[in-house]
Amino acid sequence: MSEAGGRGFGCRVPQRAPWSFVAATAALCLVSATSVCRAVAAPMSREEKQKLGNQVLEMFDHAYGNYMEHAYPADELMPLTCRGRVRGQEPSRGDVDDALGKFSLTLIDSLDTLVVLNKTKEFEDAVRKVLRDVNLDNDVVVSVFETNIRVLGGLLGGHSLAIMLKEKGEYMQWYNDELLQMAKQLGYRLLPAFNTTSGLPYPRINLKFGIRKPEARTGTETDTCTACAGTLILEFAALSRFTGATIFEEYARKALDFLWEKRQRSSNLVGVTINIHTGDWVRKDSGVGAGIDSYYEYLLKAYVLLGDDSFLERFNTHYDAIMRYISQPPLLLDVHIHKPMLNARTWMDALLAFFPGLQVLKGDIRPAIETHEMLYQVIKKHNFLPEAFTTDFRVHWAQHPLRPEFAESTYFLYKATGDPYYLEVGKTLIENLNKYARVPCGFAAMKDVRTGSHEDRMDSFFLAEMFKYLYLLFADKEDIIFDIEDYIFTTEAHLLPLWLSTTNRSISKKNTTSGYTELDDSNFDWTCPNTQILFPNDPLYAQSIREPLKNVVDKSCPRGIIRVEESFRSGAKPPLRARDFMATNPEHLEILKKMGVSLIHLKDGRVQLVQHAIQAASSIDAEDGLRFMQEMIELSSQQQKEQQLPPRAVQIVSHPFFGRVVLTAGPAQFGLDLSKHKETRGFVASSKPYNGCSELTNPEAVMGKIALIQRGQCMFAEKARNIQNAGAIGGIVIDDNEGSSSDTAPLFQMAGDGKDTDDIKIPMLFLFSKEGSIILDAIREYEEVEVLLSDKAKDRDPEMENEEQPSSENDSQNQSTEQIVSLSQTVDLVDRETPDESFLSSHSESLSPADTEDARSTSSSEQTSNPTESHETTSLDGECTDLDNHLQEQSEAEEDSNPNASWGKKVQPIDSILADWSEDIEAFEMMEKDEL
Ligand code: DMJ
């Protein structure tokens, strides 16, 4: 890879000799000559690569140009409302906003992208703007991690390329290290965060007042994520080595040393969050995605950049543990650090998509190819990688904020294998971005990959990373004005020169506290990602690894459900049926106890059922208990399905939107079901009265159109009947709470009036005020605005202009007060690997029709706004893939080899069971709180 290749450290024997790949590939071709050999991607011509490179440039111009025109100097562009996101002026989105420090984030994050994309003139202008406009002395609390990777990294990347350009003698001749001086100032502003006994930084800091001052409004936090504390060394070391101020590298090293000391010694894994004062693990689950990802990345890259063997030794130790416990190719599944054979989750998050890229840097190509292929198939299914997806590849969290990790891994895999397949992957990414995320004013994050709806958000990392990796994927050496091999990519894809390794080396000597002297290389693979030796022009190698995974996503079976079905197939029903169970019935509680099932009332009002077979009165009771739990799981997921409707989409299809803006809409429990009928398309018109609570006085205006009605003052069903009577073909209710937005509120569904609503034949959707005002603004500007009401956004292209307008049926009647149901009901289920324990937590916050006004104050975290995924729990149609069988077998094998796995065989002291139990409950509760 570029980094390692540039530094040229010595390679020992690769893990597998090159000839073994050739032999393996040849054998595969003989066995399956037609399917494997024919399926190899054809090489992409230079012309096509250039065309795609130019497309990336055009897309960057669209994103950057709109940011500069409509948002700058704000931190980010809001691409739906086409304005800048200024912290404090928009409803808070929680932690996500901690990246915004009123320092023109997107401009700084874009600096070195401009040079990579050969926009040197624009780079020169951008640097001048940063120096002229950016102020760091802001009374704003920011994330130390985000400020480091995006702003400090952005300034250092900009400085690195500015001095490179200056040396070339054409551009930046006036430059005198001003970006570096700014970076140093920022570095000093971040240093107070490290004032802890552990050396782990506070997660947040006030840019103006630091941590301690009363005005700082921070400094009371006790926990931070591992990645937050462990992703500083590249930027801080670069700052030290560029400036000679050693303090930055010293602090970053100290934090890393502490994390290393605190690793779980038997598994060699780290947890997701740690107490910055005591060093205790607060969250003991461990994966390679959210919360930990770049800690691992920085250990390996710190070795590459700084040449310090201790970092490689640490990385290799962790990598060994990751491959032993977390890697279940092609999956990467979180486990418990103290019980690493136990999966901690049944889903994966999108951030782990960077890991194949890191594996390439490590030189472990096979699992990189496998995981990447699995991720690509998930993308092909949903157009983007959902923020989280289950082990059977269903959507778990439906957003996608245009994350670049998958493009990053695609780039590195292409560099490693030369397989044109990865160019085709990149082409698909480009197409999907243009087709689904591009809006007239930039690119909008996906609110829900299933409906294709948008969020008013374009994160700075989209410009810092996505365009760099996509451009580099298609670029030949001569397309870039400098040698990319001379630089290392930070986690935000900022470029730091590898020559820093030979600058101020004394820092590393003086402060290496890990006590390593010489690396004992017999324990570690000194594999280099020297792929020129590994696979000289042999794209067949990657193809042969992908082939068995060809349909891994499409043919997967819901894993947890298989066990439920099998269990029911196998015999008797439990004495107590889940559907009859009442938590207030003492007789039922007694039966539960006999079956080893405990009922836990959680503080937040939820009830959790936990079964420990060992506590059952007999093995038969334990088996009944297991069946009861499985039945309860099925029942809960069915109830969830029945009570919750998925989100819907309102797509603006008229000029100049042409379907490019898709708004998340709440469904109605009455009226035309858009999932069963063709979408409804029509021009919009405001109803009079606007609340739609009485007969419309402007029926001629809404006749044959989609009526806009304001929420409030009467029931939704009544509004629907009034607009239907006036001849409307559909209705959109717009929230009357100013500032409400689907970005920050859980999805709403509109309830009926408690009576028969069969008379309502038109489709009705609900928009929060922010999404509603996008339509209202469009009317003000363009008068004629046409929209599509549907369950999923339709293909968006100029042809939309010519589509026929479908008709709709009308009917009418009247009723009383408004109802609303918050879709924040969730059912949480942890699918345990061992059959002796089952967890079930049933969580109901849905509001009764009478709770109309209370419903308005409901707020919820990102997870609870996403409970609407559809569960295919009832049938098992389709066949399981080899992978799924493999997973089943693997899990069975694990159970077999685990002496504690079978309840029948289990011999474990009760104290240790109770301790395990409370640990598991704790871990489970943590996972519920888990956020990206
Ligand atoms: C980026 O800001 C960085 O890559 C970070 O390490 C985690 N991921 C985001 C983008 O998804």
JSON list of N, CA and C in Angstrom, two decimals, residues 118-158:
[
{"chain": "A", "resi": 118, "resn": "ASN", "atom": "N", "xyz": [-6.27, 17.75, -7.76]},
{"chain": "A", "resi": 118, "resn": "ASN", "atom": "CA", "xyz": [-5.61, 18.61, -8.74]},
{"chain": "A", "resi": 118, "resn": "ASN", "atom": "C", "xyz": [-6.22, 19.99, -8.87]},
{"chain": "A", "resi": 119, "resn": "LYS", "atom": "N", "xyz": [-6.81, 20.48, -7.80]},
{"chain": "A", "resi": 119, "resn": "LYS", "atom": "CA", "xyz": [-7.43, 21.80, -7.82]},
{"chain": "A", "resi": 119, "resn": "LYS", "atom": "C", "xyz": [-6.53, 22.76, -7.03]},
{"chain": "A", "resi": 120, "resn": "THR", "atom": "N", "xyz": [-5.34, 22.95, -7.57]},
{"chain": "A", "resi": 120, "resn": "THR", "atom": "CA", "xyz": [-4.31, 23.69, -6.83]},
{"chain": "A", "resi": 120, "resn": "THR", "atom": "C", "xyz": [-4.68, 25.15, -6.62]},
{"chain": "A", "resi": 121, "resn": "LYS", "atom": "N", "xyz": [-5.27, 25.71, -7.63]},
{"chain": "A", "resi": 121, "resn": "LYS", "atom": "CA", "xyz": [-5.67, 27.12, -7.54]},
{"chain": "A", "resi": 121, "resn": "LYS", "atom": "C", "xyz": [-6.71, 27.29, -6.43]},
{"chain": "A", "resi": 122, "resn": "GLU", "atom": "N", "xyz": [-7.70, 26.38, -6.45]},
{"chain": "A", "resi": 122, "resn": "GLU", "atom": "CA", "xyz": [-8.75, 26.43, -5.42]},
{"chain": "A", "resi": 122, "resn": "GLU", "atom": "C", "xyz": [-8.16, 26.19, -4.03]},
{"chain": "A", "resi": 123, "resn": "PHE", "atom": "N", "xyz": [-7.13, 25.35, -3.98]},
{"chain": "A", "resi": 123, "resn": "PHE", "atom": "CA", "xyz": [-6.47, 25.10, -2.70]},
{"chain": "A", "resi": 123, "resn": "PHE", "atom": "C", "xyz": [-5.84, 26.39, -2.18]},
{"chain": "A", "resi": 124, "resn": "GLU", "atom": "N", "xyz": [-5.18, 27.07, -3.04]},
{"chain": "A", "resi": 124, "resn": "GLU", "atom": "CA", "xyz": [-4.52, 28.32, -2.66]},
{"chain": "A", "resi": 124, "resn": "GLU", "atom": "C", "xyz": [-5.57, 29.30, -2.11]},
{"chain": "A", "resi": 125, "resn": "ASP", "atom": "N", "xyz": [-6.70, 29.41, -2.80]},
{"chain": "A", "resi": 125, "resn": "ASP", "atom": "CA", "xyz": [-7.79, 30.30, -2.33]},
{"chain": "A", "resi": 125, "resn": "ASP", "atom": "C", "xyz": [-8.32, 29.84, -0.98]},
{"chain": "A", "resi": 126, "resn": "ALA", "atom": "N", "xyz": [-8.48, 28.52, -0.87]},
{"chain": "A", "resi": 126, "resn": "ALA", "atom": "CA", "xyz": [-9.06, 27.98, 0.37]},
{"chain": "A", "resi": 126, "resn": "ALA", "atom": "C", "xyz": [-8.13, 28.25, 1.55]},
{"chain": "A", "resi": 127, "resn": "VAL", "atom": "N", "xyz": [-6.83, 28.09, 1.34]},
{"chain": "A", "resi": 127, "resn": "VAL", "atom": "CA", "xyz": [-5.89, 28.33, 2.44]},
{"chain": "A", "resi": 127, "resn": "VAL", "atom": "C", "xyz": [-5.98, 29.80, 2.86]},
{"chain": "A", "resi": 128, "resn": "ARG", "atom": "N", "xyz": [-6.05, 30.68, 1.89]},
{"chain": "A", "resi": 128, "resn": "ARG", "atom": "CA", "xyz": [-6.16, 32.12, 2.22]},
{"chain": "A", "resi": 128, "resn": "ARG", "atom": "C", "xyz": [-7.42, 32.37, 3.05]},
{"chain": "A", "resi": 129, "resn": "LYS", "atom": "N", "xyz": [-8.51, 31.70, 2.66]},
{"chain": "A", "resi": 129, "resn": "LYS", "atom": "CA", "xyz": [-9.77, 31.90, 3.40]},
{"chain": "A", "resi": 129, "resn": "LYS", "atom": "C", "xyz": [-9.63, 31.39, 4.84]},
{"chain": "A", "resi": 130, "resn": "VAL", "atom": "N", "xyz": [-9.01, 30.25, 5.00]},
{"chain": "A", "resi": 130, "resn": "VAL", "atom": "CA", "xyz": [-8.84, 29.70, 6.35]},
{"chain": "A", "resi": 130, "resn": "VAL", "atom": "C", "xyz": [-8.04, 30.70, 7.20]},
{"chain": "A", "resi": 131, "resn": "LEU", "atom": "N", "xyz": [-6.97, 31.20, 6.63]},
{"chain": "A", "resi": 131, "resn": "LEU", "atom": "CA", "xyz": [-6.11, 32.11, 7.40]},
{"chain": "A", "resi": 131, "resn": "LEU", "atom": "C", "xyz": [-6.82, 33.43, 7.69]},
{"chain": "A", "resi": 132, "resn": "ARG", "atom": "N", "xyz": [-7.64, 33.83, 6.77]},
{"chain": "A", "resi": 132, "resn": "ARG", "atom": "CA", "xyz": [-8.34, 35.12, 6.93]},
{"chain": "A", "resi": 132, "resn": "ARG", "atom": "C", "xyz": [-9.55, 35.01, 7.87]},
{"chain": "A", "resi": 133, "resn": "ASP", "atom": "N", "xyz": [-10.29, 33.91, 7.77]},
{"chain": "A", "resi": 133, "resn": "ASP", "atom": "CA", "xyz": [-11.61, 33.85, 8.42]},
{"chain": "A", "resi": 133, "resn": "ASP", "atom": "C", "xyz": [-11.71, 32.98, 9.66]},
{"chain": "A", "resi": 134, "resn": "VAL", "atom": "N", "xyz": [-10.88, 31.97, 9.76]},
{"chain": "A", "resi": 134, "resn": "VAL", "atom": "CA", "xyz": [-11.13, 30.99, 10.83]},
{"chain": "A", "resi": 134, "resn": "VAL", "atom": "C", "xyz": [-10.63, 31.50, 12.18]},
{"chain": "A", "resi": 135, "resn": "ASN", "atom": "N", "xyz": [-11.53, 31.38, 13.14]},
{"chain": "A", "resi": 135, "resn": "ASN", "atom": "CA", "xyz": [-11.21, 31.79, 14.50]},
{"chain": "A", "resi": 135, "resn": "ASN", "atom": "C", "xyz": [-11.32, 30.56, 15.39]},
{"chain": "A", "resi": 136, "resn": "LEU", "atom": "N", "xyz": [-10.31, 30.33, 16.21]},
{"chain": "A", "resi": 136, "resn": "LEU", "atom": "CA", "xyz": [-10.36, 29.16, 17.08]},
{"chain": "A", "resi": 136, "resn": "LEU", "atom": "C", "xyz": [-10.80, 29.51, 18.50]},
{"chain": "A", "resi": 137, "resn": "ASP", "atom": "N", "xyz": [-10.87, 30.79, 18.78]},
{"chain": "A", "resi": 137, "resn": "ASP", "atom": "CA", "xyz": [-11.15, 31.22, 20.15]},
{"chain": "A", "resi": 137, "resn": "ASP", "atom": "C", "xyz": [-12.67, 31.29, 20.39]},
{"chain": "A", "resi": 138, "resn": "ASN", "atom": "N", "xyz": [-13.31, 30.15, 20.20]},
{"chain": "A", "resi": 138, "resn": "ASN", "atom": "CA", "xyz": [-14.78, 30.15, 20.27]},
{"chain": "A", "resi": 138, "resn": "ASN", "atom": "C", "xyz": [-15.27, 29.53, 21.57]},
{"chain": "A", "resi": 139, "resn": "ASP", "atom": "N", "xyz": [-16.28, 30.16, 22.15]},
{"chain": "A", "resi": 139, "resn": "ASP", "atom": "CA", "xyz": [-16.88, 29.60, 23.36]},
{"chain": "A", "resi": 139, "resn": "ASP", "atom": "C", "xyz": [-17.85, 28.49, 22.95]},
{"chain": "A", "resi": 140, "resn": "VAL", "atom": "N", "xyz": [-17.27, 27.37, 22.59]},
{"chain": "A", "resi": 140, "resn": "VAL", "atom": "CA", "xyz": [-18.09, 26.25, 22.13]},
{"chain": "A", "resi": 140, "resn": "VAL", "atom": "C", "xyz": [-17.41, 24.96, 22.58]},
{"chain": "A", "resi": 141, "resn": "VAL", "atom": "N", "xyz": [-18.24, 24.03, 23.04]},
{"chain": "A", "resi": 141, "resn": "VAL", "atom": "CA", "xyz": [-17.70, 22.75, 23.53]},
{"chain": "A", "resi": 141, "resn": "VAL", "atom": "C", "xyz": [-17.64, 21.77, 22.36]},
{"chain": "A", "resi": 142, "resn": "VAL", "atom": "N", "xyz": [-16.45, 21.28, 22.09]},
{"chain": "A", "resi": 142, "resn": "VAL", "atom": "CA", "xyz": [-16.29, 20.39, 20.94]},
{"chain": "A", "resi": 142, "resn": "VAL", "atom": "C", "xyz": [-15.72, 19.04, 21.38]},
{"chain": "A", "resi": 143, "resn": "SER", "atom": "N", "xyz": [-15.87, 18.07, 20.52]},
{"chain": "A", "resi": 143, "resn": "SER", "atom": "CA", "xyz": [-15.28, 16.75, 20.77]},
{"chain": "A", "resi": 143, "resn": "SER", "atom": "C", "xyz": [-13.77, 16.83, 20.50]},
{"chain": "A", "resi": 144, "resn": "VAL", "atom": "N", "xyz": [-12.99, 16.35, 21.45]},
{"chain": "A", "resi": 144, "resn": "VAL", "atom": "CA", "xyz": [-11.53, 16.36, 21.27]},
{"chain": "A", "resi": 144, "resn": "VAL", "atom": "C", "xyz": [-11.15, 15.48, 20.08]},
{"chain": "A", "resi": 145, "resn": "PHE", "atom": "N", "xyz": [-11.80, 14.32, 20.01]},
{"chain": "A", "resi": 145, "resn": "PHE", "atom": "CA", "xyz": [-11.51, 13.36, 18.93]},
{"chain": "A", "resi": 145, "resn": "PHE", "atom": "C", "xyz": [-11.82, 13.96, 17.56]},
{"chain": "A", "resi": 146, "resn": "GLU", "atom": "N", "xyz": [-13.04, 14.48, 17.42]},
{"chain": "A", "resi": 146, "resn": "GLU", "atom": "CA", "xyz": [-13.43, 15.01, 16.10]},
{"chain": "A", "resi": 146, "resn": "GLU", "atom": "C", "xyz": [-12.58, 16.22, 15.73]},
{"chain": "A", "resi": 147, "resn": "THR", "atom": "N", "xyz": [-12.30, 17.07, 16.71]},
{"chain": "A", "resi": 147, "resn": "THR", "atom": "CA", "xyz": [-11.50, 18.27, 16.40]},
{"chain": "A", "resi": 147, "resn": "THR", "atom": "C", "xyz": [-10.10, 17.85, 15.99]},
{"chain": "A", "resi": 148, "resn": "ASN", "atom": "N", "xyz": [-9.60, 16.81, 16.64]},
{"chain": "A", "resi": 148, "resn": "ASN", "atom": "CA", "xyz": [-8.27, 16.35, 16.28]},
{"chain": "A", "resi": 148, "resn": "ASN", "atom": "C", "xyz": [-8.24, 15.80, 14.86]},
{"chain": "A", "resi": 149, "resn": "ILE", "atom": "N", "xyz": [-9.17, 14.83, 14.57]},
{"chain": "A", "resi": 149, "resn": "ILE", "atom": "CA", "xyz": [-9.04, 14.17, 13.27]},
{"chain": "A", "resi": 149, "resn": "ILE", "atom": "C", "xyz": [-9.45, 15.07, 12.11]},
{"chain": "A", "resi": 150, "resn": "ARG", "atom": "N", "xyz": [-10.44, 15.95, 12.37]},
{"chain": "A", "resi": 150, "resn": "ARG", "atom": "CA", "xyz": [-10.93, 16.74, 11.24]},
{"chain": "A", "resi": 150, "resn": "ARG", "atom": "C", "xyz": [-10.21, 18.08, 11.10]},
{"chain": "A", "resi": 151, "resn": "VAL", "atom": "N", "xyz": [-10.04, 18.78, 12.25]},
{"chain": "A", "resi": 151, "resn": "VAL", "atom": "CA", "xyz": [-9.51, 20.14, 12.14]},
{"chain": "A", "resi": 151, "resn": "VAL", "atom": "C", "xyz": [-7.98, 20.15, 12.25]},
{"chain": "A", "resi": 152, "resn": "LEU", "atom": "N", "xyz": [-7.46, 19.55, 13.32]},
{"chain": "A", "resi": 152, "resn": "LEU", "atom": "CA", "xyz": [-6.00, 19.50, 13.42]},
{"chain": "A", "resi": 152, "resn": "LEU", "atom": "C", "xyz": [-5.45, 18.71, 12.22]},
{"chain": "A", "resi": 153, "resn": "GLY", "atom": "N", "xyz": [-6.09, 17.56, 11.94]},
{"chain": "A", "resi": 153, "resn": "GLY", "atom": "CA", "xyz": [-5.66, 16.76, 10.79]},
{"chain": "A", "resi": 153, "resn": "GLY", "atom": "C", "xyz": [-5.79, 17.53, 9.49]},
{"chain": "A", "resi": 154, "resn": "GLY", "atom": "N", "xyz": [-6.88, 18.28, 9.36]},
{"chain": "A", "resi": 154, "resn": "GLY", "atom": "CA", "xyz": [-7.11, 19.06, 8.13]},
{"chain": "A", "resi": 154, "resn": "GLY", "atom": "C", "xyz": [-6.04, 20.14, 7.95]},
{"chain": "A", "resi": 155, "resn": "LEU", "atom": "N", "xyz": [-5.72, 20.82, 9.05]},
{"chain": "A", "resi": 155, "resn": "LEU", "atom": "CA", "xyz": [-4.70, 21.87, 8.96]},
{"chain": "A", "resi": 155, "resn": "LEU", "atom": "C", "xyz": [-3.32, 21.27, 8.64]},
{"chain": "A", "resi": 156, "resn": "LEU", "atom": "N", "xyz": [-3.03, 20.12, 9.27]},
{"chain": "A", "resi": 156, "resn": "LEU", "atom": "CA", "xyz": [-1.72, 19.51, 9.03]},
{"chain": "A", "resi": 156, "resn": "LEU", "atom": "C", "xyz": [-1.62, 18.93, 7.62]},
{"chain": "A", "resi": 157, "resn": "GLY", "atom": "N", "xyz": [-2.74, 18.35, 7.16]},
{"chain": "A", "resi": 157, "resn": "GLY", "atom": "CA", "xyz": [-2.75, 17.85, 5.78]},
{"chain": "A", "resi": 157, "resn": "GLY", "atom": "C", "xyz": [-2.57, 19.01, 4.81]},
{"chain": "A", "resi": 158, "resn": "GLY", "atom": "N", "xyz": [-3.25, 20.11, 5.10]},
{"chain": "A", "resi": 158, "resn": "GLY", "atom": "CA", "xyz": [-3.12, 21.30, 4.25]},
{"chain": "A", "resi": 158, "resn": "GLY", "atom": "C", "xyz": [-1.68, 21.81, 4.28]}
]
